[in-house]
CSV table of C-alpha atoms and ligand atoms in Angstrom, one decimal:
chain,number,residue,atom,x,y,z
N,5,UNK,CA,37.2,-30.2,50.9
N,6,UNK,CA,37.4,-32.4,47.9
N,7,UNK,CA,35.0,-34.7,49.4
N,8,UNK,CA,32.5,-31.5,49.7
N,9,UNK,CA,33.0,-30.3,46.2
N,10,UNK,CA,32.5,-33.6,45.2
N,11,UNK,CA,29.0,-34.5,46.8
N,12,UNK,CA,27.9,-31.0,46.0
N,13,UNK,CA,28.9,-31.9,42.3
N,14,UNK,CA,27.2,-34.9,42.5
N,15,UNK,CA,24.0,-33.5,43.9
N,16,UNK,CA,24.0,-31.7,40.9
N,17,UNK,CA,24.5,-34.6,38.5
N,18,UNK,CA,21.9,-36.3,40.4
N,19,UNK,CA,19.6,-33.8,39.4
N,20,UNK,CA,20.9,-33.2,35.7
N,21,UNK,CA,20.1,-37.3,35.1
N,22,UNK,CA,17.9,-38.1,37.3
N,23,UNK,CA,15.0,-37.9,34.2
N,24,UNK,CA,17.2,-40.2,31.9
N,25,UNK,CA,19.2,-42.8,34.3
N,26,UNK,CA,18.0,-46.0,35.8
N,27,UNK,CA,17.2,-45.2,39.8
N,28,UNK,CA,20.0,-44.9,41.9
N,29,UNK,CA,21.1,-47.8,44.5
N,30,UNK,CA,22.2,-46.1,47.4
N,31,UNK,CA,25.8,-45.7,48.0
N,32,UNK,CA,26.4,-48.0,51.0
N,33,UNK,CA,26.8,-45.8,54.3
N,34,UNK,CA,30.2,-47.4,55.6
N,35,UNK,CA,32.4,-44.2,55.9
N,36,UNK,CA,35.3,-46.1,56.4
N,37,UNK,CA,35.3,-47.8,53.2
N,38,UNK,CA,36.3,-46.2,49.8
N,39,UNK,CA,33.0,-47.1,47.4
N,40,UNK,CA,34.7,-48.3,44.1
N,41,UNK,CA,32.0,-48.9,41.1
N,42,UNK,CA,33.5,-51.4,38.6
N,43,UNK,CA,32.0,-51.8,35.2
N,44,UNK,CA,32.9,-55.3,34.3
N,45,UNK,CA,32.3,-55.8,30.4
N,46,UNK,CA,31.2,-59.3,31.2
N,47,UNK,CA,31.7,-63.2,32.0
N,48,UNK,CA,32.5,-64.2,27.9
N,49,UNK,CA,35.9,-66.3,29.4
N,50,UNK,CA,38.1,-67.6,31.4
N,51,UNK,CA,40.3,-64.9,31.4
N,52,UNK,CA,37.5,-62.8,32.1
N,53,UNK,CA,36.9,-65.0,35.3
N,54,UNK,CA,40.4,-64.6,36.7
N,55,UNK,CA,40.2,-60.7,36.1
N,56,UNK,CA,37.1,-60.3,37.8
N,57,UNK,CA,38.6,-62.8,40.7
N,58,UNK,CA,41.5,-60.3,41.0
N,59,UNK,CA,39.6,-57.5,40.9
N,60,UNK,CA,37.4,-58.8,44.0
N,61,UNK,CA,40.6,-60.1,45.8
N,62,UNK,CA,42.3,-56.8,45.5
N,63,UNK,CA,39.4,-54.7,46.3
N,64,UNK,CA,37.8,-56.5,49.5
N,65,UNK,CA,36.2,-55.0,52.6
N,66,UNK,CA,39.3,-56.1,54.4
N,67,UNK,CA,41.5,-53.7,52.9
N,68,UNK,CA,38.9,-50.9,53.2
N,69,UNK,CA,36.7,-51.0,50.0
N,70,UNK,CA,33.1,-51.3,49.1
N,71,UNK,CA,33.2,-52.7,45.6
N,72,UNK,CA,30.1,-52.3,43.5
N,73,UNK,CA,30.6,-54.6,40.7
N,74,UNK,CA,27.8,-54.2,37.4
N,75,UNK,CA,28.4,-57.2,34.9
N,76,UNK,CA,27.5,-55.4,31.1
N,77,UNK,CA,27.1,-59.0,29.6
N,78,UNK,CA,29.0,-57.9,26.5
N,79,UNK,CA,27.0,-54.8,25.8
N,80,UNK,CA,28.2,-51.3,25.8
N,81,UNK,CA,24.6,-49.6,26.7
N,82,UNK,CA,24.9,-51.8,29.7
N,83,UNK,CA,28.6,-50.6,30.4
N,84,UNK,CA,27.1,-46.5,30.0
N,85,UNK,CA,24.2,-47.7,33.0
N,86,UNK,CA,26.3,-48.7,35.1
N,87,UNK,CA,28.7,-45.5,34.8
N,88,UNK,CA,25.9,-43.5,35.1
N,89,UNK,CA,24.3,-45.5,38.5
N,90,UNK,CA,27.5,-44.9,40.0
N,91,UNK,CA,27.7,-41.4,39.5
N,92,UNK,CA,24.1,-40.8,40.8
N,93,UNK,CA,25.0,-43.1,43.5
N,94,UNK,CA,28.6,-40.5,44.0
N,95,UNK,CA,30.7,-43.5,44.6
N,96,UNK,CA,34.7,-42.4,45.3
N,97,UNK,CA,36.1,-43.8,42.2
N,98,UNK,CA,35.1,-45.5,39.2
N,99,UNK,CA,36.4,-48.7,37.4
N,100,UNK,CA,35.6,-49.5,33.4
N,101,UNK,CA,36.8,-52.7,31.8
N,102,UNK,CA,35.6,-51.4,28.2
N,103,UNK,CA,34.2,-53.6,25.9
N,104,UNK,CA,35.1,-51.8,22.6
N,105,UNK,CA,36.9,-48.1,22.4
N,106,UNK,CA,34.8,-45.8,21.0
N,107,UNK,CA,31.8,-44.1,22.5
N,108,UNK,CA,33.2,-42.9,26.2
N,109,UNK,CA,33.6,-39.6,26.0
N,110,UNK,CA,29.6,-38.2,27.4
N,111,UNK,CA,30.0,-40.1,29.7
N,112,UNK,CA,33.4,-39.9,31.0
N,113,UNK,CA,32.7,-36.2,31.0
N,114,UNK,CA,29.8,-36.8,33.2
N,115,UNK,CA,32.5,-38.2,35.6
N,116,UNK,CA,34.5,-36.3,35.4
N,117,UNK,CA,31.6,-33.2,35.9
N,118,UNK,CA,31.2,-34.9,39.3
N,119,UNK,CA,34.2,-35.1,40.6
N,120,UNK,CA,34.6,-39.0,40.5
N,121,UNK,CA,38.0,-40.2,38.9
N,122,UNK,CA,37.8,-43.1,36.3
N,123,UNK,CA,40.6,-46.0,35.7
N,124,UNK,CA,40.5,-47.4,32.7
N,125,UNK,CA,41.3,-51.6,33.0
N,126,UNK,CA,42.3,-53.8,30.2
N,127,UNK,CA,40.9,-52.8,27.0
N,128,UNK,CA,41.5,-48.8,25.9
N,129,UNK,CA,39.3,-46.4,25.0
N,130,UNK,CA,39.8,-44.0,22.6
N,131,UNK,CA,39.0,-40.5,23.6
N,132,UNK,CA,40.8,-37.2,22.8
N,133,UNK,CA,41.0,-35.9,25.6
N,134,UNK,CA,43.1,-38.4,27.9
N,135,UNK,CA,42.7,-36.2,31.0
N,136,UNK,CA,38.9,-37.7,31.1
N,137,UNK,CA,40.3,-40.8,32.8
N,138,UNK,CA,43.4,-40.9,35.5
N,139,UNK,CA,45.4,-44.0,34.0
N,140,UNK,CA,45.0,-46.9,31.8
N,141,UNK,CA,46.1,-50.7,32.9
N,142,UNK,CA,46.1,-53.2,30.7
N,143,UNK,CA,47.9,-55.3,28.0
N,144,UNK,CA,50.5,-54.4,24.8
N,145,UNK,CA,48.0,-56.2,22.6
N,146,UNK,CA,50.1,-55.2,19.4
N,147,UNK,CA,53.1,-56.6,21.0
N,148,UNK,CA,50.9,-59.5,21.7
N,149,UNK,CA,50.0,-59.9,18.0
N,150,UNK,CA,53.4,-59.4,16.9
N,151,UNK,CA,55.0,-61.8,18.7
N,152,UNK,CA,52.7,-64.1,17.3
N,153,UNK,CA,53.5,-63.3,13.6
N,154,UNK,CA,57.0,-63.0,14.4
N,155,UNK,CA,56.9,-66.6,16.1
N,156,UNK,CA,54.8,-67.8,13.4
N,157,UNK,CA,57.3,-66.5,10.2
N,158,UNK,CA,60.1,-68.3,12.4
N,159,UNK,CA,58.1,-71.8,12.7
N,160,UNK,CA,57.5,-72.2,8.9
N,161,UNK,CA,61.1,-71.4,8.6
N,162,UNK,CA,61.9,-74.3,11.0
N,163,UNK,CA,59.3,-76.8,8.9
N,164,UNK,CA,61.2,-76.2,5.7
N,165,UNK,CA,57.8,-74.6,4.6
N,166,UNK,CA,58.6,-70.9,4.5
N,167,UNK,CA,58.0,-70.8,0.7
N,168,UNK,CA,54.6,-72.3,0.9
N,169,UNK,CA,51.7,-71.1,0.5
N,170,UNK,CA,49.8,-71.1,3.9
N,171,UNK,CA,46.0,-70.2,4.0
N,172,UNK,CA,45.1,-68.7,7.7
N,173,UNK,CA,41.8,-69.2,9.4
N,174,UNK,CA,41.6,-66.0,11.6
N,175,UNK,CA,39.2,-65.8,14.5
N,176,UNK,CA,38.3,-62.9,15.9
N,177,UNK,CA,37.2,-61.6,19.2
N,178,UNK,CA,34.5,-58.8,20.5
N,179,UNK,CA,34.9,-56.2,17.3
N,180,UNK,CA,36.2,-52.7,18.1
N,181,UNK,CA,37.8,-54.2,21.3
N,182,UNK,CA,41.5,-53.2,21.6
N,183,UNK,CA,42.3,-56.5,22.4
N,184,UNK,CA,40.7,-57.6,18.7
N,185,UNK,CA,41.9,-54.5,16.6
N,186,UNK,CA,45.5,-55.0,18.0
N,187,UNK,CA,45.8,-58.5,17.5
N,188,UNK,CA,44.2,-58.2,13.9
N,189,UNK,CA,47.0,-55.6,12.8
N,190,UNK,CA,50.1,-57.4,12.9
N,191,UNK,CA,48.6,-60.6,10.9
N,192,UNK,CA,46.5,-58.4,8.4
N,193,UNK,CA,50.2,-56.2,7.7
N,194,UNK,CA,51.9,-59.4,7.7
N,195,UNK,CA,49.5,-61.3,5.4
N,196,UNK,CA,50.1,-57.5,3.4
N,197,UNK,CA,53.8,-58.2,3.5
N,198,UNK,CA,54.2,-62.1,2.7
N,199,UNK,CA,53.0,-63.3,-0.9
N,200,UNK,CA,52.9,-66.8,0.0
N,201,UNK,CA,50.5,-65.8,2.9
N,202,UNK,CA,46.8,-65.6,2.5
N,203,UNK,CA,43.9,-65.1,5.6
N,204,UNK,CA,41.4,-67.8,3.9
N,205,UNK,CA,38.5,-66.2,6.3
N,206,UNK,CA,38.0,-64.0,9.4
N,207,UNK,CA,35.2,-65.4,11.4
N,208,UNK,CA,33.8,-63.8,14.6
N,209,UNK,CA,34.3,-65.8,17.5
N,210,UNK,CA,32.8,-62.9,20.1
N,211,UNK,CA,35.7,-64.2,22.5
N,212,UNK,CA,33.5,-67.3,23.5
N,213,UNK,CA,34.1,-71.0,23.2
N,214,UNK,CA,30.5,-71.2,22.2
N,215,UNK,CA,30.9,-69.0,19.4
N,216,UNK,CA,34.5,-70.6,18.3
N,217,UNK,CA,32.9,-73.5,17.9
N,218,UNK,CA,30.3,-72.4,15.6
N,219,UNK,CA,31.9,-70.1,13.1
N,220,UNK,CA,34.6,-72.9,12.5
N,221,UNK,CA,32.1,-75.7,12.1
N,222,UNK,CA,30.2,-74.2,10.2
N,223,UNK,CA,33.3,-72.7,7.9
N,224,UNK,CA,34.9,-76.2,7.7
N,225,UNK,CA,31.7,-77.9,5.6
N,226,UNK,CA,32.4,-75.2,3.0
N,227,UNK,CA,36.7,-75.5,3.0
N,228,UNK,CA,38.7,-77.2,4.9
N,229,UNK,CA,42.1,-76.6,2.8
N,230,UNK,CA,43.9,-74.6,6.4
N,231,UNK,CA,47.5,-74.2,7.2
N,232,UNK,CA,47.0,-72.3,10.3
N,233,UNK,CA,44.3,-70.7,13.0
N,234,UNK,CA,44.8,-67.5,14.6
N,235,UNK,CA,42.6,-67.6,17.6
N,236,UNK,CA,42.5,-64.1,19.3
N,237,UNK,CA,41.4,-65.9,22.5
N,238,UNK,CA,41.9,-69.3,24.4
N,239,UNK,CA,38.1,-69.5,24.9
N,240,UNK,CA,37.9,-69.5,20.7
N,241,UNK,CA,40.5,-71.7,20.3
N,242,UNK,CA,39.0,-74.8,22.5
N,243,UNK,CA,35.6,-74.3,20.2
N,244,UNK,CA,37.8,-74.9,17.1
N,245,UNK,CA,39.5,-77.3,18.7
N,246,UNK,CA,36.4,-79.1,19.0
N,247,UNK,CA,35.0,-78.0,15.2
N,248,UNK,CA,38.5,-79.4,14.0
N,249,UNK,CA,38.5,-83.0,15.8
N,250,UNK,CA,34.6,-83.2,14.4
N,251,UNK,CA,35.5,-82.7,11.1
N,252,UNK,CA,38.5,-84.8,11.2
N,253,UNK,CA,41.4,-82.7,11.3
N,254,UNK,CA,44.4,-83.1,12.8
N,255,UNK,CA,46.3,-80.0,14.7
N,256,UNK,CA,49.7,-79.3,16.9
N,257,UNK,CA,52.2,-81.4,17.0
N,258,UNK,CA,52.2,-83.6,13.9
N,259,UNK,CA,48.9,-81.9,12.4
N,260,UNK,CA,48.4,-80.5,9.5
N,261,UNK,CA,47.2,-77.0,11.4
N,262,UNK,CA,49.2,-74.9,13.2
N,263,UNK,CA,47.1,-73.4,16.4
N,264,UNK,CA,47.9,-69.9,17.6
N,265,UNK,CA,46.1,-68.7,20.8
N,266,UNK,CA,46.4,-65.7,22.9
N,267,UNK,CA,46.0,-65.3,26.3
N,268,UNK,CA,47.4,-68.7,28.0
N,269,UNK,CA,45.3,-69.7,30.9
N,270,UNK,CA,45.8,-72.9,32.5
N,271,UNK,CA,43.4,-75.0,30.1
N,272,UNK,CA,45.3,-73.9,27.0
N,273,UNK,CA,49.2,-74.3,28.5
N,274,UNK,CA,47.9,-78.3,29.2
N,275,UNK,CA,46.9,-78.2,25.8
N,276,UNK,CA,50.3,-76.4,24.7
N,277,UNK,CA,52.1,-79.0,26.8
N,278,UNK,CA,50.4,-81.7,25.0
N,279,UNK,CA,51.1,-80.8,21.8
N,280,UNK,CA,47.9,-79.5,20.8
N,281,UNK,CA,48.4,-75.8,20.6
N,282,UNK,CA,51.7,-74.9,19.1
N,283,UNK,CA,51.8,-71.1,20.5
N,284,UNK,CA,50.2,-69.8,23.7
N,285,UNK,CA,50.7,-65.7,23.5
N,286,UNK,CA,50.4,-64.5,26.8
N,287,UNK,CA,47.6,-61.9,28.6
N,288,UNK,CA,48.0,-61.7,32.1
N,289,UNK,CA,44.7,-60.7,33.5
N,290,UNK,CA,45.8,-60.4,37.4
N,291,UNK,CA,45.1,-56.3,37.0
N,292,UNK,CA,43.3,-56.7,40.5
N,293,UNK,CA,46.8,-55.8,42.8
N,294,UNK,CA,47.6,-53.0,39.7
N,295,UNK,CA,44.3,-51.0,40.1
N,296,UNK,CA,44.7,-51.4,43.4
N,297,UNK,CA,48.2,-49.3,43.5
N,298,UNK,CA,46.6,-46.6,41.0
N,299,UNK,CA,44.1,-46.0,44.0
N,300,UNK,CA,46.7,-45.8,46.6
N,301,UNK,CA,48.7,-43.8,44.7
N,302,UNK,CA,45.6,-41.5,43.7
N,303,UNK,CA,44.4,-40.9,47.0
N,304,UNK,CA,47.8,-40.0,48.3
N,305,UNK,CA,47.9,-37.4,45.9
N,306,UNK,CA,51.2,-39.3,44.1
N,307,UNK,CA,51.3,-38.5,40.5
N,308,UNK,CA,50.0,-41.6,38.1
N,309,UNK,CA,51.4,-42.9,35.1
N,310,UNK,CA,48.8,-42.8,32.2
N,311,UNK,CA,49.3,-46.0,30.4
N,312,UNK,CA,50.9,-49.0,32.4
N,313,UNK,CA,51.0,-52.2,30.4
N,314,UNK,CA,52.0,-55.3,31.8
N,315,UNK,CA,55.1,-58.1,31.4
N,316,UNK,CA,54.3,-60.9,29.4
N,317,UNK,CA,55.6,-64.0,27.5
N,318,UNK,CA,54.9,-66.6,25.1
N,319,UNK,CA,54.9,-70.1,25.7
N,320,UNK,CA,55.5,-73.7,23.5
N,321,UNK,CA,55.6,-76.8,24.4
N,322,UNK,CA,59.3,-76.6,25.0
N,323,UNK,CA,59.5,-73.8,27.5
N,324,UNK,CA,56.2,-75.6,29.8
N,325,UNK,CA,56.5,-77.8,32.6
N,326,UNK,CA,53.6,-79.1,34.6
N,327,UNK,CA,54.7,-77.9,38.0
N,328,UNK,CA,54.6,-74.2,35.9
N,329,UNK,CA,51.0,-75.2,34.9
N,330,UNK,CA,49.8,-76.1,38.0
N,331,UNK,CA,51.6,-72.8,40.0
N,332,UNK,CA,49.8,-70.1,37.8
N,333,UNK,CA,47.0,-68.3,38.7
N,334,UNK,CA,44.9,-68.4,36.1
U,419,AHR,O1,40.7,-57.8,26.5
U,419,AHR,C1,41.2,-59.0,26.8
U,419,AHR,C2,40.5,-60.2,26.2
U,419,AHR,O2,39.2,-60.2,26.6
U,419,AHR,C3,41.1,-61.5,26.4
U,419,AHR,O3,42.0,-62.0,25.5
U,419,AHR,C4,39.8,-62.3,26.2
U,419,AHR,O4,39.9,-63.7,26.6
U,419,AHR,C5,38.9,-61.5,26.9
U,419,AHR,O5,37.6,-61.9,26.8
């Protein structure tokens, strides 16, 4: 019955968008498979990588899916297509990795106007209505950020330079990501709260190495009086790293800036191991097995929890080892 309703519903859609939408692919004929469309946000890192990796893994042919992965390359108009193919195309459930929060709520409704139910992976979105989508999975990014804060308060305790004044280079990822605005709270509130702390810029970094690279470069000609960088992605942090051994400046252990990165895929532990970034913050991208379970659930008719946000940890050079490196995942 619900897979009547639903095609009838989707007939209708068809012909409601069928003026304004990209044409349809057709949905592939496999009846045994559940057709999953996927809105990916894009390729911008290596987390990225690992989450599209695990999404693939998790959602194979051999374990009875047809996944129809769109890549928005960043771009939310590209992220709204691909929702909208999928509908025409009356796939059986629909997966969004959002690039920023806002601006889901048409087209969420369009979903849900035909029947197809939506997971939301990763980033959040903001809507009012939370019934538009079945769950969220994804990351505490506030805790994230406050860990980092909290770590960082604790470390200029440790270095006798509590009372200094410490000037904060703050790179920024994707804007009006959650990942981005939740990060950004704790050290905006904490530079707020702590006289002796001061963000000297906030430079967007996009989330890419490319762009990390850049903004610090190109911010180091001008001043190059920093205590501390707060990267809000590993990607970002490797272009400063980069921007700051071109100009001369020495970081980690024994530097004069302290490197904060978030997200801690296997490039940026080495580095924590080696002393060159003093704080990885964890963001465990593996939602692949997660989404996976939401489906399973779903389609048993189990009831779903509508946030789920995953265990995670920090990591400095004392709490690394190189067989822990070389076992993760990502
Ligand atoms: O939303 C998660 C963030 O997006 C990751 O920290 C970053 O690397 C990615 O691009």
């Amino acid at each position: 019955m619900r897979v009547k309703i639903r095609l009838i519903a989707c007939a209708l859609a068809l012909l409601c968008l069928a003026g304004c939408a990209s044409r349809p692919t057709a949905k592939p004929q496999d009846s045994e498979l559940l057709v999953v469309g996927f809105s990916q946000l894009g390729s911008e890192s290596s987390w990225r990588l690992a989450n599209t990796a695990s999404m693939t893994a998790a959602l194979s042919r051999e374990k009875g899916y047809e996944l129809l992965l769109e890549n928005a390359k960043q771009k939310q108009d590209n992220q709204l297509a691909a929702v909208r193919n999928f509908i025409l195309q009356g796939v059986d459930l629909i997966v969004i990795a959002p690039v920023a929060e806002t601006g889901w709520e048409s087209v969420l409704q369009e979903a849900r106007d035909a029947q197809i139910p939506v997971i939301i992976m990763d980033r959040a979105v903001a809507v009012e209505d939370e019934s538009l989508y079945l769950s969220n999975v994804g990351s505490d990014f506030l805790r994230e950020g406050e860990r980092a804060v909290e770590w960082l308060r604790e470390e200029l305790e440790r270095r006798g330079r509590g009372e200094d004044e410490i000037r904060i280079l703050h790179l920024q990822g994707t804007y009006g990501a959650t990942s981005q605005l939740m990060r950004t709270k704790p050290i905006e509130d904490a530079v707020r709260a702590m006289p002796n702390w001061t963000i000297a810029a906030q430079l967007p970094g996009d989330y890419t190495e490319a762009k990390g690279y850049e903004v610090v470069r190109d911010y180091l000609r001008g001043d190059r009086d920093i205590d501390v960088i707060y990267s809000e992605n590993d990607n970002m942090t490797f272009g400063a790293m980069r921007a700051l051994d071109e100009a001369g400046l020495r970081y980690g252990e024994g530097g004069d800036v302290i490197l904060i990165s978030f997200d801690a895929v296997r490039e940026a532990l080495q580095y924590c191991l080696e002393g060159k970034i003093d704080l990885c913050v964890e963001c465990n991208p593996l939602h692949g097995p997660r989404v996976e379970e939401l489906i399973r659930q779903y389609e048993e008719g189990e009831s779903i929890p509508k946030h789920i946000y995953v265990e995670e940890l920090i990591f400095t050079k004392d709490r690394l080892t190189q067989e822990l490196i070389d076992s993760r995942e990502y």
